[in-house]
Amino acid sequence: MEPKLRSGTPADAEACGTICYEAFKAISEAHGFVPDFPAPEVAIDVLTQMLTNPKFYSVVAEIDGRIVGSNFLDERNRIAGVGPITVDPAVQNRAIGRRLMDAVHERATDKNFVGVRLIQAGFHTRSLSLYAKLGYDVREHLACMQGNVLGVSIEGHVARSATEADINSCNQLCQQVHGHDRGGELKDAIARGSATVVEHDGRITGYASVVGFFGHALGETNKDLKALIGAAKEFAGPGFLLPTRNGELFRWCLSNGLRVAQPMTLMSKGLYNEPAGAFLPSILY
Ligand SMILES: CC(C)(COP(=O)(O)OP(=O)(O)OC[C@H]1O[C@@H](n2cnc3c(N)ncnc32)[C@H](O)[C@@H]1OP(=O)(O)O)[C@@H](O)C(=O)NCCC(=O)NCCS
């Protein structure tokens, strides 16, 4: 049955959020993992924020006037972030996901984004296959890390709350590490009061929009990331995403008692610069 696609509106949040919750719950529980969203209300809340933010493009799939899935494009930065994409478990594996992915790719092309990225649930064979078929390359294997806060400080690397005055330095640092800045997200995080920076030798050498599922972080060295992780008041959501190729940081987290909640994969299509520094991606990439 051919789905009809249209733009999302805030009125779709409840139906899309409920499907989002059910779809992730079904796939996580089938593999013995804790669902990403603990309750439908949390997914509805996240999608409400996206559906009401003009910097997010949304697409909804309907069959016979009933919503069966949705997808999003985070347009706050030069590289766009795809997801969360979810399809009603009752109609999965019938090409609705492919249609929802095609729709955000068309949008990304129209808006001249040089690349798109997403984070994939590492245990999910279907999404991995679909994204690879659509042209995405695997860039990083990630571990979603969770546990008690560390309360650890790193000598000479001091973490503090970020302010608007830090944005330029943070954007320069992001440019240095990733080849583009993520100023749109950082600005939102500073407004929410969740962003932190780390200072070393009198200058900013790292920052985090949030040390958690929906936040990204980066630094010149692992010491900067350790200072940010060590100072975090919580690891919001299911956990923060750590590239396991960074074995030194991974082992430091493990030796401080953090645990791997689930494997995930960073995938990209279009422009991708190999990061020149330490980083933690967000679930939105
Ligand atoms: C992931 C999801 C959005 C995909 O949507 P869908 O409508 O089920 O998927 P589609 O039918 O469009 O596409 C699946 C594709 O993968 C292929 N596929 C599925 N399992 C496969 C496997 N094990 N090996 C190879 N290919 C596989 C299918 O053949 C199909 O390919 P095609 O488009 O060339 O025919 C949906 O399954 C979902 O909501 N899952 C739960 C939530 C989730 O994981 N979201 C993504 C977070 S990363």
XYZ file of C-alpha atoms and ligand atoms in Angstrom:
333
model
C 0.000 0.000 0.000
C 1.505 3.322 -1.115
C 1.846 5.830 1.769
C 1.060 9.511 1.308
C 3.801 11.857 2.540
C 3.268 15.366 3.889
C 5.001 17.888 6.162
C 4.516 17.427 9.885
C 2.721 19.893 12.158
C 2.684 20.238 15.969
C -0.735 18.514 15.923
C 1.052 15.312 14.748
C 3.264 15.098 17.842
C 1.073 12.670 19.764
C 0.567 10.180 16.918
C 4.201 10.397 15.701
C 5.595 10.317 19.265
C 3.539 7.234 20.136
C 4.807 5.422 17.014
C 8.362 6.566 17.800
C 8.077 5.109 21.317
C 6.494 1.843 20.098
C 8.973 1.361 17.222
C 12.090 1.813 19.392
C 10.581 -0.241 22.237
C 9.815 -3.145 19.872
C 13.290 -3.241 18.333
C 15.151 -2.720 21.637
C 13.191 -5.331 23.554
C 13.520 -7.832 20.701
C 17.299 -7.581 21.200
C 17.325 -7.426 25.017
C 18.140 -3.693 25.259
C 16.463 -0.969 27.317
C 14.265 1.217 25.025
C 15.688 4.667 24.138
C 12.476 6.347 25.314
C 11.254 5.233 28.774
C 7.612 6.279 28.130
C 5.461 7.533 25.207
C 5.346 11.012 26.795
C 9.136 11.377 26.466
C 9.036 10.594 22.730
C 6.006 12.897 22.284
C 7.888 15.667 24.083
C 11.019 15.276 21.910
C 8.976 15.250 18.683
C 6.898 18.223 19.888
C 10.133 20.204 20.211
C 11.168 19.201 16.687
C 7.735 19.834 15.150
C 7.608 23.316 16.665
C 11.214 24.291 15.820
C 11.433 25.881 12.332
C 15.040 24.651 12.077
C 13.774 21.057 11.843
C 12.161 19.742 8.653
C 9.606 17.006 9.252
C 7.840 14.466 7.063
C 4.893 12.273 8.040
C 3.658 9.136 6.225
C -0.057 8.308 6.162
C -2.040 5.320 4.913
C -5.803 5.868 4.540
C -5.482 9.080 6.569
C -3.748 7.305 9.493
C -0.201 8.294 10.482
C 2.189 5.337 10.103
C 5.607 6.967 10.464
C 7.737 10.111 10.506
C 11.239 11.400 9.878
C 13.146 14.613 10.617
C 16.032 16.695 9.299
C 17.978 18.880 11.736
C 18.828 21.945 9.647
C 20.623 23.980 12.337
C 24.134 23.403 10.973
C 25.943 23.088 7.621
C 25.746 19.297 7.874
C 22.165 18.118 8.352
C 21.171 15.435 10.874
C 18.628 12.752 9.917
C 16.144 11.206 12.359
C 14.583 9.957 14.441
C 12.911 7.909 11.707
C 10.237 5.526 12.922
C 7.569 3.403 11.245
C 4.599 1.780 12.991
C 5.765 -1.792 13.828
C 2.568 -3.134 12.181
C 3.676 -1.864 8.749
C 7.476 -2.052 8.915
C 9.588 -3.626 6.153
C 7.163 -2.440 3.435
C 9.290 0.402 2.003
C 7.729 3.196 4.114
C 11.092 3.842 5.807
C 12.792 4.120 2.406
C 10.178 6.694 1.300
C 10.682 8.725 4.498
C 14.455 8.676 3.965
C 14.092 9.718 0.293
C 11.955 12.671 1.437
C 14.600 14.092 3.803
C 17.343 13.526 1.216
C 15.335 15.512 -1.358
C 14.964 18.281 1.191
C 18.714 18.210 1.998
C 19.520 18.503 -1.729
C 17.043 21.396 -2.184
C 18.599 23.221 0.769
C 22.167 22.594 -0.490
C 23.412 20.673 2.532
C 26.866 19.317 1.733
C 26.323 16.193 3.817
C 23.861 14.314 6.017
C 24.559 12.166 9.068
C 22.704 9.883 11.412
C 23.226 7.547 14.329
C 22.043 3.975 13.835
C 21.124 1.432 16.533
C 24.105 -0.906 16.084
C 22.136 -4.114 16.681
C 19.403 -3.308 14.118
C 20.130 -5.203 10.892
C 17.264 -3.579 8.948
C 18.207 0.070 9.478
C 21.904 -0.727 8.866
C 21.009 -2.357 5.525
C 18.564 0.382 4.507
C 21.034 3.208 5.212
C 23.906 1.424 3.437
C 21.664 0.878 0.380
C 20.787 4.580 0.432
C 24.478 5.522 0.200
C 25.524 5.973 3.830
C 29.018 4.906 4.918
C 29.861 3.665 8.408
C 32.151 6.233 10.074
C 32.362 5.283 13.728
C 31.364 2.439 15.964
C 29.926 4.009 19.117
C 29.257 2.866 22.663
C 26.347 4.551 24.447
C 27.812 5.053 27.962
C 25.773 5.347 31.145
C 26.400 5.218 34.912
C 26.826 7.291 38.056
C 28.282 10.764 37.591
C 32.048 10.745 38.033
C 32.740 13.979 39.926
C 36.313 13.801 38.626
C 38.465 16.825 37.728
C 41.455 16.848 35.404
C 44.428 18.936 36.499
C 44.826 22.099 34.443
C 41.576 21.513 32.520
C 38.765 23.425 34.196
C 35.129 22.897 33.192
C 32.543 25.659 33.643
C 29.116 26.660 32.259
C 29.194 28.123 28.750
C 27.870 31.591 27.917
C 27.020 33.409 24.674
C 30.485 35.016 24.830
C 32.069 31.557 24.341
C 30.259 30.766 21.071
C 32.946 32.083 18.700
C 35.755 30.185 20.420
C 33.653 27.003 20.488
C 32.744 27.361 16.814
C 36.424 27.821 15.899
C 37.293 24.711 17.856
C 34.531 22.725 16.145
C 35.782 23.977 12.781
C 39.267 22.758 13.730
C 38.027 19.292 14.781
C 35.178 18.659 12.294
C 35.776 21.141 9.465
C 32.424 22.879 10.156
C 30.797 24.425 13.199
C 27.703 23.325 15.120
C 26.858 26.826 16.310
C 23.091 26.372 15.866
C 22.930 23.552 18.361
C 25.388 25.211 20.723
C 23.307 28.395 20.816
C 20.185 26.361 21.744
C 22.138 24.519 24.450
C 23.494 27.745 25.976
C 19.948 29.146 26.056
C 18.824 25.972 27.893
C 21.770 26.284 30.325
C 23.149 22.816 29.524
C 26.399 23.741 27.718
C 29.840 23.588 29.332
C 33.325 24.598 28.221
C 36.750 23.495 29.395
C 39.659 25.930 29.724
C 43.330 25.049 29.571
C 46.255 27.501 29.481
C 43.807 30.428 29.571
C 41.783 29.446 26.484
C 38.841 27.234 25.564
C 40.076 23.793 24.495
C 36.791 21.858 24.580
C 33.032 22.163 24.964
C 29.867 20.094 25.329
C 26.365 21.166 24.330
C 25.285 18.420 26.785
C 27.196 15.319 27.907
C 24.274 13.065 26.980
C 22.248 11.449 24.191
C 21.100 14.706 22.591
C 24.375 16.599 23.008
C 27.723 16.672 21.227
C 31.140 17.421 22.727
C 34.633 17.939 21.426
C 38.119 18.856 22.537
C 41.687 19.283 21.373
C 42.688 16.255 23.441
C 41.130 13.460 25.505
C 41.947 15.460 28.653
C 39.390 18.071 27.561
C 36.706 15.418 27.104
C 37.616 13.780 30.428
C 37.176 17.154 32.162
C 33.730 17.592 30.536
C 32.596 14.023 31.284
C 34.097 14.209 34.791
C 32.180 17.438 35.572
C 28.809 16.351 34.100
C 25.910 16.475 36.581
C 24.148 13.630 34.728
C 24.402 11.698 31.475
C 21.040 12.763 30.091
C 18.848 10.200 28.338
C 20.129 6.694 27.573
C 23.758 7.910 27.800
C 26.480 9.749 25.865
C 27.927 8.414 22.602
C 31.605 7.516 22.606
C 33.588 6.506 19.473
C 35.156 3.208 20.557
C 38.114 3.782 18.210
C 39.191 6.241 20.893
C 40.426 3.353 23.047
C 42.161 5.546 25.630
C 39.000 7.511 26.431
C 36.821 4.377 26.244
C 39.035 2.568 28.785
C 39.108 5.664 31.041
C 35.277 5.712 31.111
C 35.140 1.979 31.816
C 37.752 2.232 34.581
C 35.630 4.997 36.154
C 32.694 2.603 36.415
C 30.651 3.612 33.345
C 28.929 0.838 31.434
C 28.058 0.267 27.796
C 24.276 0.555 27.419
C 24.152 -0.314 23.703
C 26.240 -0.266 20.508
C 25.490 2.412 17.904
C 26.933 3.494 14.556
C 27.680 6.942 13.124
C 26.932 6.928 9.374
C 27.266 9.691 6.793
C 26.450 10.489 3.168
C 28.128 13.355 1.338
C 30.875 15.471 2.887
C 32.601 13.909 5.869
C 35.896 15.126 7.347
C 37.869 12.725 9.482
C 37.786 14.450 12.917
C 41.059 16.090 13.978
C 40.587 15.851 17.735
C 38.539 14.104 20.380
C 34.748 14.117 20.046
C 31.411 12.692 21.193
C 28.584 12.851 18.602
C 24.954 13.488 19.534
C 22.104 11.136 18.588
C 21.181 13.747 15.952
C 24.804 13.167 14.678
C 14.256 1.389 10.553
C 12.875 1.662 9.985
C 12.582 3.151 10.031
C 12.895 1.219 8.503
O 11.617 1.394 7.943
P 10.900 0.159 7.180
O 9.688 0.720 6.517
O 10.718 -0.947 8.143
O 12.038 -0.256 6.128
P 11.960 -0.409 4.535
O 11.014 -1.534 4.215
O 11.702 0.891 3.872
O 13.483 -0.776 4.185
C 14.143 -1.883 4.689
C 15.206 -2.282 3.689
O 16.190 -3.068 4.349
C 16.259 -4.360 3.733
N 16.569 -5.280 4.803
C 15.867 -5.508 5.942
N 16.534 -6.379 6.726
C 17.685 -6.701 6.056
C 18.780 -7.553 6.345
N 18.850 -8.225 7.495
N 19.795 -7.606 5.444
C 19.731 -6.921 4.273
N 18.711 -6.096 3.957
C 17.705 -6.002 4.831
C 14.910 -4.547 3.092
O 14.975 -5.484 2.074
C 14.660 -3.121 2.557
O 15.464 -2.872 1.451
P 14.849 -2.258 0.086
O 14.382 -0.867 0.416
O 15.982 -2.253 -0.889
O 13.726 -3.180 -0.301
C 11.766 0.890 10.736
O 11.991 -0.493 10.619
C 11.674 1.254 12.221
O 10.918 2.144 12.598
N 12.437 0.538 13.101
C 12.427 0.780 14.529
C 12.997 2.132 14.889
C 14.383 2.346 14.346
O 15.238 1.478 14.446
N 14.611 3.510 13.716
C 15.859 3.844 13.134
C 16.827 4.285 14.176
S 18.468 4.157 13.602
